[in-house]
Every structure is written in C-alpha cells, then in structure tokens.
Amino acid sequence: MSGFGESPEPLVNSYVSLVAARADEARQRIAHAQKLSGAPQVVTLVAVTKTYGVDAVQAAWACGIADIGENKVQEAEGKMNAIALPVRWHLIGHLQRNKARQAVRFNLIHSIDSYRLALAVNETAAAANRVQPVLVQVNVSEEATKGGFATSDVAAFADQLSKCNNLSVTGVMTMAPFNATEAVLRTVFAGARNVAEQLRVAGHPATELSMGMSGDFEIAVQEGATLVRLGTVLFGNRASS
Ligand SMILES: *Cc1c(COP(=O)(O)O)cnc(C)c1O
C-alpha cells in the first residue's frame, strides 16, 4: 500500500517495468514463432496505444518500442502534440476521407480501404510534397463488419494505385476474424501474403505484411507478418468504449 505523501515516481517506474516485462515476453513469443516455422523476416512490434494515454507511448518508448499504433486520427494527434519522442506513428483504424489531410502526419497508414480514400490521401500527400507510405487493407474472410478490399478486387485496385504518384504502397494489412481457429487464421494470413505478391507483380514495393494482434500474432508471424499490432498483451485490457 502506498503511504500518504509518498512520491509518485515508483508508481511510474513500476508501470514502465510492467510494460517492459510484457514487451519482453511478446518479443520472446515472436522469436519462438519464427524459430518454429523458420520464418526469416524481420518483425516490427507496433505498440497499439489506442484508448491509453501518453504514458503508454512513453512506456513503450522506454522499453525500446519505437512504433506506435493508433486507430483514430484525432486521438493520435493529441498524443503527437503532447510528446516530442521520435516515435513512428501508425494509423491502423479506418480513415475517413475528410481526415486525409491530417493522416499524412503518420509514418504509415495501414488502412487504405477504398480507391476514393487512396485518391484523397494521394492529393494531400502531393500538396505536402511528400510520398506517403500506405498499406492496402484486405478483408480476406470478407466479414461484413470489417473494412478492406476483397482479395478478388485487389488486382484492379493495384492498377488504380499505380496512378497515385504520391503514395508508396509498401504492403498489406489484414485483420483475422475474432476467435478464429488456427486453420482459419492461417488461411487469412496466407491470403494477405498472396495479395502482397499481387501488388508486387503490379509494380508496388509491397514487402510489408501488417497482421497479427494480441490473440493471433504467433500464427501471423509464422505466416510472414513483418508488423504485428499489439495492444492488450502490452497494456492490459482496454475499458470497453
Ligand atoms: C486495437 C487494434 C489492435 C490491437 O488489438 P489487441 O488485441 O489489443 O492487441 C490491432 N489492430 C487494429 C486494427 C486494432 O484496431
């Protein structure tokens, strides 16, 4: 029990060491998944700090995580403006076209889910004289509740994207169904891998595979994930919103 008048500092340190211990465990699980399957790729851990405060970003940074994922532009901007750490910001949630202007503040946008959105981001990036790295979001299992392209639509979209000179299509993002079996997870992640291959054939760099969350990242890594997006395993359960 903390006594009256005690400095709050030990509490802060204990939060950082808690996150550090969880990050270590996540890294070990990633390394183990790679060893099991011989997966050779470099895997970047993206700490998903949505719903948490800037203290979560600071804790991630303190334990060597430089990639931060947020699912809402406005919430992310609040944190960007509040801290000066040189973290890389990832937008992992659905992006509304009217927020495309702010979205170019992100190092990587994972959620390009329509041609209209691609055009809006391309236009903003052009105005900012910048080539914006983006991922194409694919809805491999075609769940009605999830955004993203059906895999059968990717070939046509890949050609359209070639006209967006201010976008660099560096890969694919997908989300697997919640509570899916291992077999389904593997099918979904392999589907995303195939989409990345299609994008490369169409001339896009597309080497990144953003897939795997707290419940399924080991399978995702075995299937080739290069970016895993981890929230709960690092920061604990989010309050439901
Ligand atoms: C919230 C979120 C995550 C992280 O989910 P956890 O299960 O907490 O690891 C990953 N990706 C996206 C797109 C999210 O919205």
PDB file of C-alpha atoms and ligand atoms in Angstrom:
ATOM      1  CA  MET A   1       0.000   0.000   0.000  1.00  0.00           C
ATOM      2  CA  SER A   2       1.363   3.431  -0.828  1.00  0.00           C
ATOM      3  CA  GLY A   3       1.622   5.786   2.081  1.00  0.00           C
ATOM      4  CA  PHE A   4       0.436   9.368   2.265  1.00  0.00           C
ATOM      5  CA  GLY A   5       2.923  11.806   0.793  1.00  0.00           C
ATOM      6  CA  GLU A   6       4.885   9.109  -0.983  1.00  0.00           C
ATOM      7  CA  SER A   7       6.491  10.181  -4.227  1.00  0.00           C
ATOM      8  CA  PRO A   8       4.521   9.030  -7.271  1.00  0.00           C
ATOM      9  CA  GLU A   9       7.724   8.168  -9.059  1.00  0.00           C
ATOM     10  CA  PRO A  10       7.955   4.486  -8.024  1.00  0.00           C
ATOM     11  CA  LEU A  11       4.453   4.013  -9.434  1.00  0.00           C
ATOM     12  CA  VAL A  12       5.530   5.389 -12.809  1.00  0.00           C
ATOM     13  CA  ASN A  13       8.589   3.173 -12.803  1.00  0.00           C
ATOM     14  CA  SER A  14       6.521   0.141 -11.953  1.00  0.00           C
ATOM     15  CA  TYR A  15       4.252   0.847 -14.934  1.00  0.00           C
ATOM     16  CA  VAL A  16       7.264   1.032 -17.237  1.00  0.00           C
ATOM     17  CA  SER A  17       8.703  -2.185 -15.822  1.00  0.00           C
ATOM     18  CA  LEU A  18       5.348  -3.912 -16.193  1.00  0.00           C
ATOM     19  CA  VAL A  19       5.149  -2.914 -19.866  1.00  0.00           C
ATOM     20  CA  ALA A  20       8.820  -3.831 -20.316  1.00  0.00           C
ATOM     21  CA  ALA A  21       8.225  -7.330 -18.918  1.00  0.00           C
ATOM     22  CA  ARG A  22       5.223  -7.798 -21.208  1.00  0.00           C
ATOM     23  CA  ALA A  23       7.174  -6.475 -24.197  1.00  0.00           C
ATOM     24  CA  ASP A  24       9.983  -8.922 -23.452  1.00  0.00           C
ATOM     25  CA  GLU A  25       7.508 -11.765 -23.314  1.00  0.00           C
ATOM     26  CA  ALA A  26       5.900 -10.680 -26.593  1.00  0.00           C
ATOM     27  CA  ARG A  27       9.317 -10.475 -28.247  1.00  0.00           C
ATOM     28  CA  GLN A  28      10.161 -13.968 -26.987  1.00  0.00           C
ATOM     29  CA  ARG A  29       6.892 -15.306 -28.364  1.00  0.00           C
ATOM     30  CA  ILE A  30       7.642 -13.652 -31.724  1.00  0.00           C
ATOM     31  CA  ALA A  31      11.148 -15.141 -31.778  1.00  0.00           C
ATOM     32  CA  HIS A  32       9.786 -18.561 -30.818  1.00  0.00           C
ATOM     33  CA  ALA A  33       7.189 -18.437 -33.603  1.00  0.00           C
ATOM     34  CA  GLN A  34       9.944 -17.563 -36.055  1.00  0.00           C
ATOM     35  CA  LYS A  35      12.152 -20.390 -34.813  1.00  0.00           C
ATOM     36  CA  LEU A  36       9.301 -22.912 -35.009  1.00  0.00           C
ATOM     37  CA  SER A  37       8.467 -22.114 -38.580  1.00  0.00           C
ATOM     38  CA  GLY A  38      11.815 -20.911 -39.859  1.00  0.00           C
ATOM     39  CA  ALA A  39      10.187 -17.556 -40.633  1.00  0.00           C
ATOM     40  CA  PRO A  40      13.134 -15.416 -41.747  1.00  0.00           C
ATOM     41  CA  GLN A  41      11.570 -11.944 -41.887  1.00  0.00           C
ATOM     42  CA  VAL A  42      12.302  -9.027 -39.578  1.00  0.00           C
ATOM     43  CA  VAL A  43       9.254  -8.464 -37.370  1.00  0.00           C
ATOM     44  CA  THR A  44       8.483  -4.997 -36.028  1.00  0.00           C
ATOM     45  CA  LEU A  45       6.373  -4.746 -32.919  1.00  0.00           C
ATOM     46  CA  VAL A  46       3.836  -1.926 -33.182  1.00  0.00           C
ATOM     47  CA  ALA A  47       2.509  -0.968 -29.747  1.00  0.00           C
ATOM     48  CA  VAL A  48      -1.189  -0.130 -30.049  1.00  0.00           C
ATOM     49  CA  THR A  49      -1.867   2.637 -27.547  1.00  0.00           C
ATOM     50  CA  LYS A  50      -5.471   3.474 -28.529  1.00  0.00           C
ATOM     51  CA  THR A  51      -7.640   4.353 -25.516  1.00  0.00           C
ATOM     52  CA  TYR A  52      -4.480   4.719 -23.382  1.00  0.00           C
ATOM     53  CA  GLY A  53      -2.768   7.964 -22.548  1.00  0.00           C
ATOM     54  CA  VAL A  54       0.613   9.357 -23.495  1.00  0.00           C
ATOM     55  CA  ASP A  55       2.063   7.386 -20.572  1.00  0.00           C
ATOM     56  CA  ALA A  56       1.562   4.247 -22.650  1.00  0.00           C
ATOM     57  CA  VAL A  57       3.522   5.762 -25.537  1.00  0.00           C
ATOM     58  CA  GLN A  58       6.268   6.845 -23.151  1.00  0.00           C
ATOM     59  CA  ALA A  59       6.390   3.397 -21.548  1.00  0.00           C
ATOM     60  CA  ALA A  60       6.633   1.725 -24.955  1.00  0.00           C
ATOM     61  CA  TRP A  61       9.473   4.043 -25.921  1.00  0.00           C
ATOM     62  CA  ALA A  62      11.237   3.367 -22.613  1.00  0.00           C
ATOM     63  CA  CYS A  63      11.286  -0.337 -23.397  1.00  0.00           C
ATOM     64  CA  GLY A  64      12.662   0.099 -26.861  1.00  0.00           C
ATOM     65  CA  ILE A  65       9.469   0.194 -28.933  1.00  0.00           C
ATOM     66  CA  ALA A  66       9.601   2.991 -31.489  1.00  0.00           C
ATOM     67  CA  ASP A  67       6.459   2.112 -33.463  1.00  0.00           C
ATOM     68  CA  ILE A  68       3.127   3.279 -32.094  1.00  0.00           C
ATOM     69  CA  GLY A  69      -0.295   2.348 -33.491  1.00  0.00           C
ATOM     70  CA  GLU A  70      -3.470   4.385 -33.102  1.00  0.00           C
ATOM     71  CA  ASN A  71      -6.851   3.749 -34.688  1.00  0.00           C
ATOM     72  CA  LYS A  72      -8.260   7.293 -34.637  1.00  0.00           C
ATOM     73  CA  VAL A  73      -6.659  10.369 -36.167  1.00  0.00           C
ATOM     74  CA  GLN A  74      -7.872  12.775 -33.509  1.00  0.00           C
ATOM     75  CA  GLU A  75      -6.749  10.665 -30.563  1.00  0.00           C
ATOM     76  CA  ALA A  76      -3.373  10.117 -32.215  1.00  0.00           C
ATOM     77  CA  GLU A  77      -2.909  13.828 -32.893  1.00  0.00           C
ATOM     78  CA  GLY A  78      -3.498  14.600 -29.238  1.00  0.00           C
ATOM     79  CA  LYS A  79      -0.642  12.279 -28.335  1.00  0.00           C
ATOM     80  CA  MET A  80       1.606  13.515 -31.158  1.00  0.00           C
ATOM     81  CA  ASN A  81       1.156  17.058 -29.917  1.00  0.00           C
ATOM     82  CA  ALA A  82       1.712  16.099 -26.285  1.00  0.00           C
ATOM     83  CA  ILE A  83       5.043  14.330 -26.673  1.00  0.00           C
ATOM     84  CA  ALA A  84       8.197  15.014 -28.619  1.00  0.00           C
ATOM     85  CA  LEU A  85       9.529  11.456 -28.742  1.00  0.00           C
ATOM     86  CA  PRO A  86      10.699  10.495 -32.239  1.00  0.00           C
ATOM     87  CA  VAL A  87       8.370   7.500 -32.466  1.00  0.00           C
ATOM     88  CA  ARG A  88       6.949   6.294 -35.771  1.00  0.00           C
ATOM     89  CA  TRP A  89       3.190   6.727 -35.852  1.00  0.00           C
ATOM     90  CA  HIS A  90       0.988   4.100 -37.480  1.00  0.00           C
ATOM     91  CA  LEU A  91      -2.646   4.697 -38.346  1.00  0.00           C
ATOM     92  CA  ILE A  92      -4.298   1.288 -38.050  1.00  0.00           C
ATOM     93  CA  GLY A  93      -8.012   2.187 -37.956  1.00  0.00           C
ATOM     94  CA  HIS A  94     -10.486   3.247 -40.605  1.00  0.00           C
ATOM     95  CA  LEU A  95      -9.662   6.648 -42.064  1.00  0.00           C
ATOM     96  CA  GLN A  96     -12.469   8.970 -43.104  1.00  0.00           C
ATOM     97  CA  ARG A  97     -11.716  10.894 -46.264  1.00  0.00           C
ATOM     98  CA  ASN A  98     -12.307  14.220 -44.536  1.00  0.00           C
ATOM     99  CA  LYS A  99      -9.397  13.355 -42.216  1.00  0.00           C
ATOM    100  CA  ALA A 100      -6.992  12.559 -45.052  1.00  0.00           C
ATOM    101  CA  ARG A 101      -5.269  15.888 -44.542  1.00  0.00           C
ATOM    102  CA  GLN A 102      -4.149  15.050 -41.007  1.00  0.00           C
ATOM    103  CA  ALA A 103      -3.365  11.471 -41.922  1.00  0.00           C
ATOM    104  CA  VAL A 104      -0.152  12.437 -43.675  1.00  0.00           C
ATOM    105  CA  ARG A 105       1.305  13.042 -40.212  1.00  0.00           C
ATOM    106  CA  PHE A 106       1.544   9.269 -39.838  1.00  0.00           C
ATOM    107  CA  ASN A 107       4.640   7.393 -40.891  1.00  0.00           C
ATOM    108  CA  LEU A 108       2.480   4.578 -42.205  1.00  0.00           C
ATOM    109  CA  ILE A 109      -1.237   4.383 -42.918  1.00  0.00           C
ATOM    110  CA  HIS A 110      -2.338   0.730 -42.654  1.00  0.00           C
ATOM    111  CA  SER A 111      -5.956   1.243 -43.622  1.00  0.00           C
ATOM    112  CA  ILE A 112      -6.365   2.206 -47.283  1.00  0.00           C
ATOM    113  CA  ASP A 113      -9.695   0.530 -47.915  1.00  0.00           C
ATOM    114  CA  SER A 114     -11.134   2.321 -50.943  1.00  0.00           C
ATOM    115  CA  TYR A 115      -9.933   4.000 -54.115  1.00  0.00           C
ATOM    116  CA  ARG A 116     -11.588   7.241 -53.073  1.00  0.00           C
ATOM    117  CA  LEU A 117      -9.598   7.257 -49.855  1.00  0.00           C
ATOM    118  CA  ALA A 118      -6.402   6.477 -51.766  1.00  0.00           C
ATOM    119  CA  LEU A 119      -7.074   9.477 -54.029  1.00  0.00           C
ATOM    120  CA  ALA A 120      -7.733  11.764 -51.062  1.00  0.00           C
ATOM    121  CA  VAL A 121      -4.525  10.756 -49.293  1.00  0.00           C
ATOM    122  CA  ASN A 122      -2.591  10.997 -52.555  1.00  0.00           C
ATOM    123  CA  GLU A 123      -3.854  14.516 -53.089  1.00  0.00           C
ATOM    124  CA  THR A 124      -2.917  15.607 -49.572  1.00  0.00           C
ATOM    125  CA  ALA A 125       0.489  13.994 -49.844  1.00  0.00           C
ATOM    126  CA  ALA A 126       1.077  15.785 -53.144  1.00  0.00           C
ATOM    127  CA  ALA A 127       0.164  19.109 -51.568  1.00  0.00           C
ATOM    128  CA  ALA A 128       2.609  18.382 -48.755  1.00  0.00           C
ATOM    129  CA  ASN A 129       5.263  17.423 -51.287  1.00  0.00           C
ATOM    130  CA  ARG A 130       5.556  14.017 -49.730  1.00  0.00           C
ATOM    131  CA  VAL A 131       5.316  10.398 -50.762  1.00  0.00           C
ATOM    132  CA  GLN A 132       3.077   8.781 -48.191  1.00  0.00           C
ATOM    133  CA  PRO A 133       3.716   5.134 -47.279  1.00  0.00           C
ATOM    134  CA  VAL A 134       0.458   3.185 -47.135  1.00  0.00           C
ATOM    135  CA  LEU A 135      -0.777  -0.373 -46.814  1.00  0.00           C
ATOM    136  CA  VAL A 136      -3.777  -1.790 -48.619  1.00  0.00           C
ATOM    137  CA  GLN A 137      -6.260  -3.215 -46.146  1.00  0.00           C
ATOM    138  CA  VAL A 138      -7.706  -6.524 -47.246  1.00  0.00           C
ATOM    139  CA  ASN A 139     -10.732  -8.273 -45.825  1.00  0.00           C
ATOM    140  CA  VAL A 140      -9.625 -11.787 -46.669  1.00  0.00           C
ATOM    141  CA  SER A 141     -12.518 -13.544 -44.944  1.00  0.00           C
ATOM    142  CA  GLU A 142     -14.983 -10.946 -46.312  1.00  0.00           C
ATOM    143  CA  GLU A 143     -16.559 -10.304 -42.922  1.00  0.00           C
ATOM    144  CA  ALA A 144     -19.377  -7.781 -43.190  1.00  0.00           C
ATOM    145  CA  THR A 145     -18.163  -5.958 -40.061  1.00  0.00           C
ATOM    146  CA  LYS A 146     -14.658  -5.344 -41.390  1.00  0.00           C
ATOM    147  CA  GLY A 147     -13.330  -2.871 -43.895  1.00  0.00           C
ATOM    148  CA  GLY A 148     -10.915  -3.582 -46.679  1.00  0.00           C
ATOM    149  CA  PHE A 149     -10.813  -4.951 -50.182  1.00  0.00           C
ATOM    150  CA  ALA A 150     -11.972  -8.396 -51.097  1.00  0.00           C
ATOM    151  CA  THR A 151      -8.943 -10.238 -52.436  1.00  0.00           C
ATOM    152  CA  SER A 152     -10.675 -10.557 -55.811  1.00  0.00           C
ATOM    153  CA  ASP A 153     -10.767  -6.745 -56.126  1.00  0.00           C
ATOM    154  CA  VAL A 154      -7.088  -6.191 -55.442  1.00  0.00           C
ATOM    155  CA  ALA A 155      -5.769  -6.640 -58.987  1.00  0.00           C
ATOM    156  CA  ALA A 156      -7.927  -3.806 -60.343  1.00  0.00           C
ATOM    157  CA  PHE A 157      -7.112  -1.621 -57.345  1.00  0.00           C
ATOM    158  CA  ALA A 158      -3.393  -2.274 -57.775  1.00  0.00           C
ATOM    159  CA  ASP A 159      -3.571  -0.715 -61.243  1.00  0.00           C
ATOM    160  CA  GLN A 160      -5.538   2.277 -59.992  1.00  0.00           C
ATOM    161  CA  LEU A 161      -2.965   2.795 -57.240  1.00  0.00           C
ATOM    162  CA  SER A 162      -0.206   2.988 -59.818  1.00  0.00           C
ATOM    163  CA  LYS A 163      -1.663   6.368 -60.817  1.00  0.00           C
ATOM    164  CA  CYS A 164      -1.214   7.704 -57.268  1.00  0.00           C
ATOM    165  CA  ASN A 165       2.293   9.100 -57.587  1.00  0.00           C
ATOM    166  CA  ASN A 166       2.365  10.398 -54.036  1.00  0.00           C
ATOM    167  CA  LEU A 167       1.566   7.059 -52.424  1.00  0.00           C
ATOM    168  CA  SER A 168       4.082   4.313 -51.829  1.00  0.00           C
ATOM    169  CA  VAL A 169       2.216   1.037 -51.438  1.00  0.00           C
ATOM    170  CA  THR A 170       4.569  -0.740 -49.092  1.00  0.00           C
ATOM    171  CA  GLY A 171       2.346  -3.693 -48.247  1.00  0.00           C
ATOM    172  CA  VAL A 172      -0.871  -5.156 -46.947  1.00  0.00           C
ATOM    173  CA  MET A 173      -2.780  -5.061 -43.684  1.00  0.00           C
ATOM    174  CA  THR A 174      -5.392  -7.527 -42.570  1.00  0.00           C
ATOM    175  CA  MET A 175      -7.379  -8.487 -39.506  1.00  0.00           C
ATOM    176  CA  ALA A 176      -8.373 -12.064 -38.877  1.00  0.00           C
ATOM    177  CA  PRO A 177     -11.824 -12.965 -37.561  1.00  0.00           C
ATOM    178  CA  PHE A 178     -12.098 -12.861 -33.789  1.00  0.00           C
ATOM    179  CA  ASN A 179     -11.663 -16.265 -32.127  1.00  0.00           C
ATOM    180  CA  ALA A 180     -10.833 -17.972 -35.421  1.00  0.00           C
ATOM    181  CA  THR A 181      -9.356 -21.467 -35.445  1.00  0.00           C
ATOM    182  CA  GLU A 182      -5.703 -21.849 -36.303  1.00  0.00           C
ATOM    183  CA  ALA A 183      -6.666 -23.201 -39.718  1.00  0.00           C
ATOM    184  CA  VAL A 184      -8.777 -20.132 -40.485  1.00  0.00           C
ATOM    185  CA  LEU A 185      -6.043 -17.814 -39.223  1.00  0.00           C
ATOM    186  CA  ARG A 186      -3.504 -19.438 -41.499  1.00  0.00           C
ATOM    187  CA  THR A 187      -5.853 -19.149 -44.476  1.00  0.00           C
ATOM    188  CA  VAL A 188      -6.492 -15.470 -43.794  1.00  0.00           C
ATOM    189  CA  PHE A 189      -2.827 -14.582 -43.273  1.00  0.00           C
ATOM    190  CA  ALA A 190      -1.737 -16.578 -46.314  1.00  0.00           C
ATOM    191  CA  GLY A 191      -4.429 -14.707 -48.268  1.00  0.00           C
ATOM    192  CA  ALA A 192      -2.886 -11.387 -47.249  1.00  0.00           C
ATOM    193  CA  ARG A 193       0.535 -12.693 -48.272  1.00  0.00           C
ATOM    194  CA  ASN A 194      -0.835 -13.535 -51.711  1.00  0.00           C
ATOM    195  CA  VAL A 195      -2.312 -10.060 -52.051  1.00  0.00           C
ATOM    196  CA  ALA A 196       1.095  -8.533 -51.306  1.00  0.00           C
ATOM    197  CA  GLU A 197       2.538 -10.715 -54.057  1.00  0.00           C
ATOM    198  CA  GLN A 198      -0.159  -9.433 -56.448  1.00  0.00           C
ATOM    199  CA  LEU A 199       0.738  -5.862 -55.560  1.00  0.00           C
ATOM    200  CA  ARG A 200       4.411  -6.556 -56.230  1.00  0.00           C
ATOM    201  CA  VAL A 201       3.558  -8.059 -59.594  1.00  0.00           C
ATOM    202  CA  ALA A 202       1.711  -4.802 -60.356  1.00  0.00           C
ATOM    203  CA  GLY A 203       4.893  -2.875 -59.568  1.00  0.00           C
ATOM    204  CA  HIS A 204       4.357  -1.785 -55.967  1.00  0.00           C
ATOM    205  CA  PRO A 205       7.075  -2.357 -53.316  1.00  0.00           C
ATOM    206  CA  ALA A 206       4.605  -4.239 -51.039  1.00  0.00           C
ATOM    207  CA  THR A 207       7.076  -6.053 -48.797  1.00  0.00           C
ATOM    208  CA  GLU A 208       5.263  -5.380 -45.505  1.00  0.00           C
ATOM    209  CA  LEU A 209       2.605  -7.620 -44.005  1.00  0.00           C
ATOM    210  CA  SER A 210       0.772  -5.970 -41.114  1.00  0.00           C
ATOM    211  CA  MET A 211      -1.063  -8.812 -39.456  1.00  0.00           C
ATOM    212  CA  GLY A 212      -1.352 -10.302 -36.012  1.00  0.00           C
ATOM    213  CA  MET A 213      -2.885  -8.848 -32.864  1.00  0.00           C
ATOM    214  CA  SER A 214      -2.642  -9.957 -29.241  1.00  0.00           C
ATOM    215  CA  GLY A 215      -4.718 -13.093 -29.834  1.00  0.00           C
ATOM    216  CA  ASP A 216      -3.149 -14.333 -33.048  1.00  0.00           C
ATOM    217  CA  PHE A 217       0.291 -12.801 -33.617  1.00  0.00           C
ATOM    218  CA  GLU A 218       2.287 -16.021 -33.330  1.00  0.00           C
ATOM    219  CA  ILE A 219       0.394 -17.581 -36.222  1.00  0.00           C
ATOM    220  CA  ALA A 220       0.681 -14.315 -38.158  1.00  0.00           C
ATOM    221  CA  VAL A 221       4.461 -14.312 -37.682  1.00  0.00           C
ATOM    222  CA  GLN A 222       4.642 -17.905 -38.864  1.00  0.00           C
ATOM    223  CA  GLU A 223       2.714 -16.819 -41.957  1.00  0.00           C
ATOM    224  CA  GLY A 224       5.115 -13.979 -42.708  1.00  0.00           C
ATOM    225  CA  ALA A 225       3.973 -10.922 -40.712  1.00  0.00           C
ATOM    226  CA  THR A 226       6.513  -8.088 -40.697  1.00  0.00           C
ATOM    227  CA  LEU A 227       4.413  -5.765 -38.490  1.00  0.00           C
ATOM    228  CA  VAL A 228       2.454  -7.106 -35.541  1.00  0.00           C
ATOM    229  CA  ARG A 229      -0.007  -4.746 -33.858  1.00  0.00           C
ATOM    230  CA  LEU A 230      -0.126  -5.448 -30.143  1.00  0.00           C
ATOM    231  CA  GLY A 231      -2.273  -3.648 -27.606  1.00  0.00           C
ATOM    232  CA  THR A 232      -3.689  -5.879 -24.899  1.00  0.00           C
ATOM    233  CA  VAL A 233      -0.617  -8.042 -24.339  1.00  0.00           C
ATOM    234  CA  LEU A 234       1.405  -4.900 -23.609  1.00  0.00           C
ATOM    235  CA  PHE A 235      -1.005  -2.599 -21.818  1.00  0.00           C
ATOM    236  CA  GLY A 236      -3.733  -4.873 -20.470  1.00  0.00           C
ATOM    237  CA  ASN A 237      -7.421  -4.901 -21.315  1.00  0.00           C
ATOM    238  CA  ARG A 238      -8.922  -1.689 -22.618  1.00  0.00           C
ATOM    239  CA  ALA A 239     -12.006  -0.296 -20.948  1.00  0.00           C
ATOM    240  CA  SER A 240     -14.838  -1.041 -23.386  1.00  0.00           C
ATOM    241  CA  SER A 241     -15.822   2.052 -25.296  1.00  0.00           C
TER     242      SER A 241
HETATM  243  C1  LIG B   1      -6.972  -2.427 -31.381  1.00  0.00           C
HETATM  244  C2  LIG B   1      -6.309  -2.941 -32.585  1.00  0.00           C
HETATM  245  C3  LIG B   1      -5.199  -3.800 -32.495  1.00  0.00           C
HETATM  246  C4  LIG B   1      -4.640  -4.300 -31.172  1.00  0.00           C
HETATM  247  O1  LIG B   1      -5.520  -5.224 -30.613  1.00  0.00           O
HETATM  248  P1  LIG B   1      -5.096  -6.126 -29.348  1.00  0.00           P
HETATM  249  O2  LIG B   1      -5.982  -7.311 -29.466  1.00  0.00           O
HETATM  250  O3  LIG B   1      -5.369  -5.318 -28.141  1.00  0.00           O
HETATM  251  O4  LIG B   1      -3.674  -6.476 -29.484  1.00  0.00           O
HETATM  252  C5  LIG B   1      -4.611  -4.207 -33.669  1.00  0.00           C
HETATM  253  N1  LIG B   1      -5.069  -3.808 -34.867  1.00  0.00           N
HETATM  254  C6  LIG B   1      -6.127  -2.996 -35.001  1.00  0.00           C
HETATM  255  C7  LIG B   1      -6.570  -2.602 -36.362  1.00  0.00           C
HETATM  256  C8  LIG B   1      -6.782  -2.538 -33.867  1.00  0.00           C
HETATM  257  O5  LIG B   1      -7.840  -1.723 -34.010  1.00  0.00           O
END
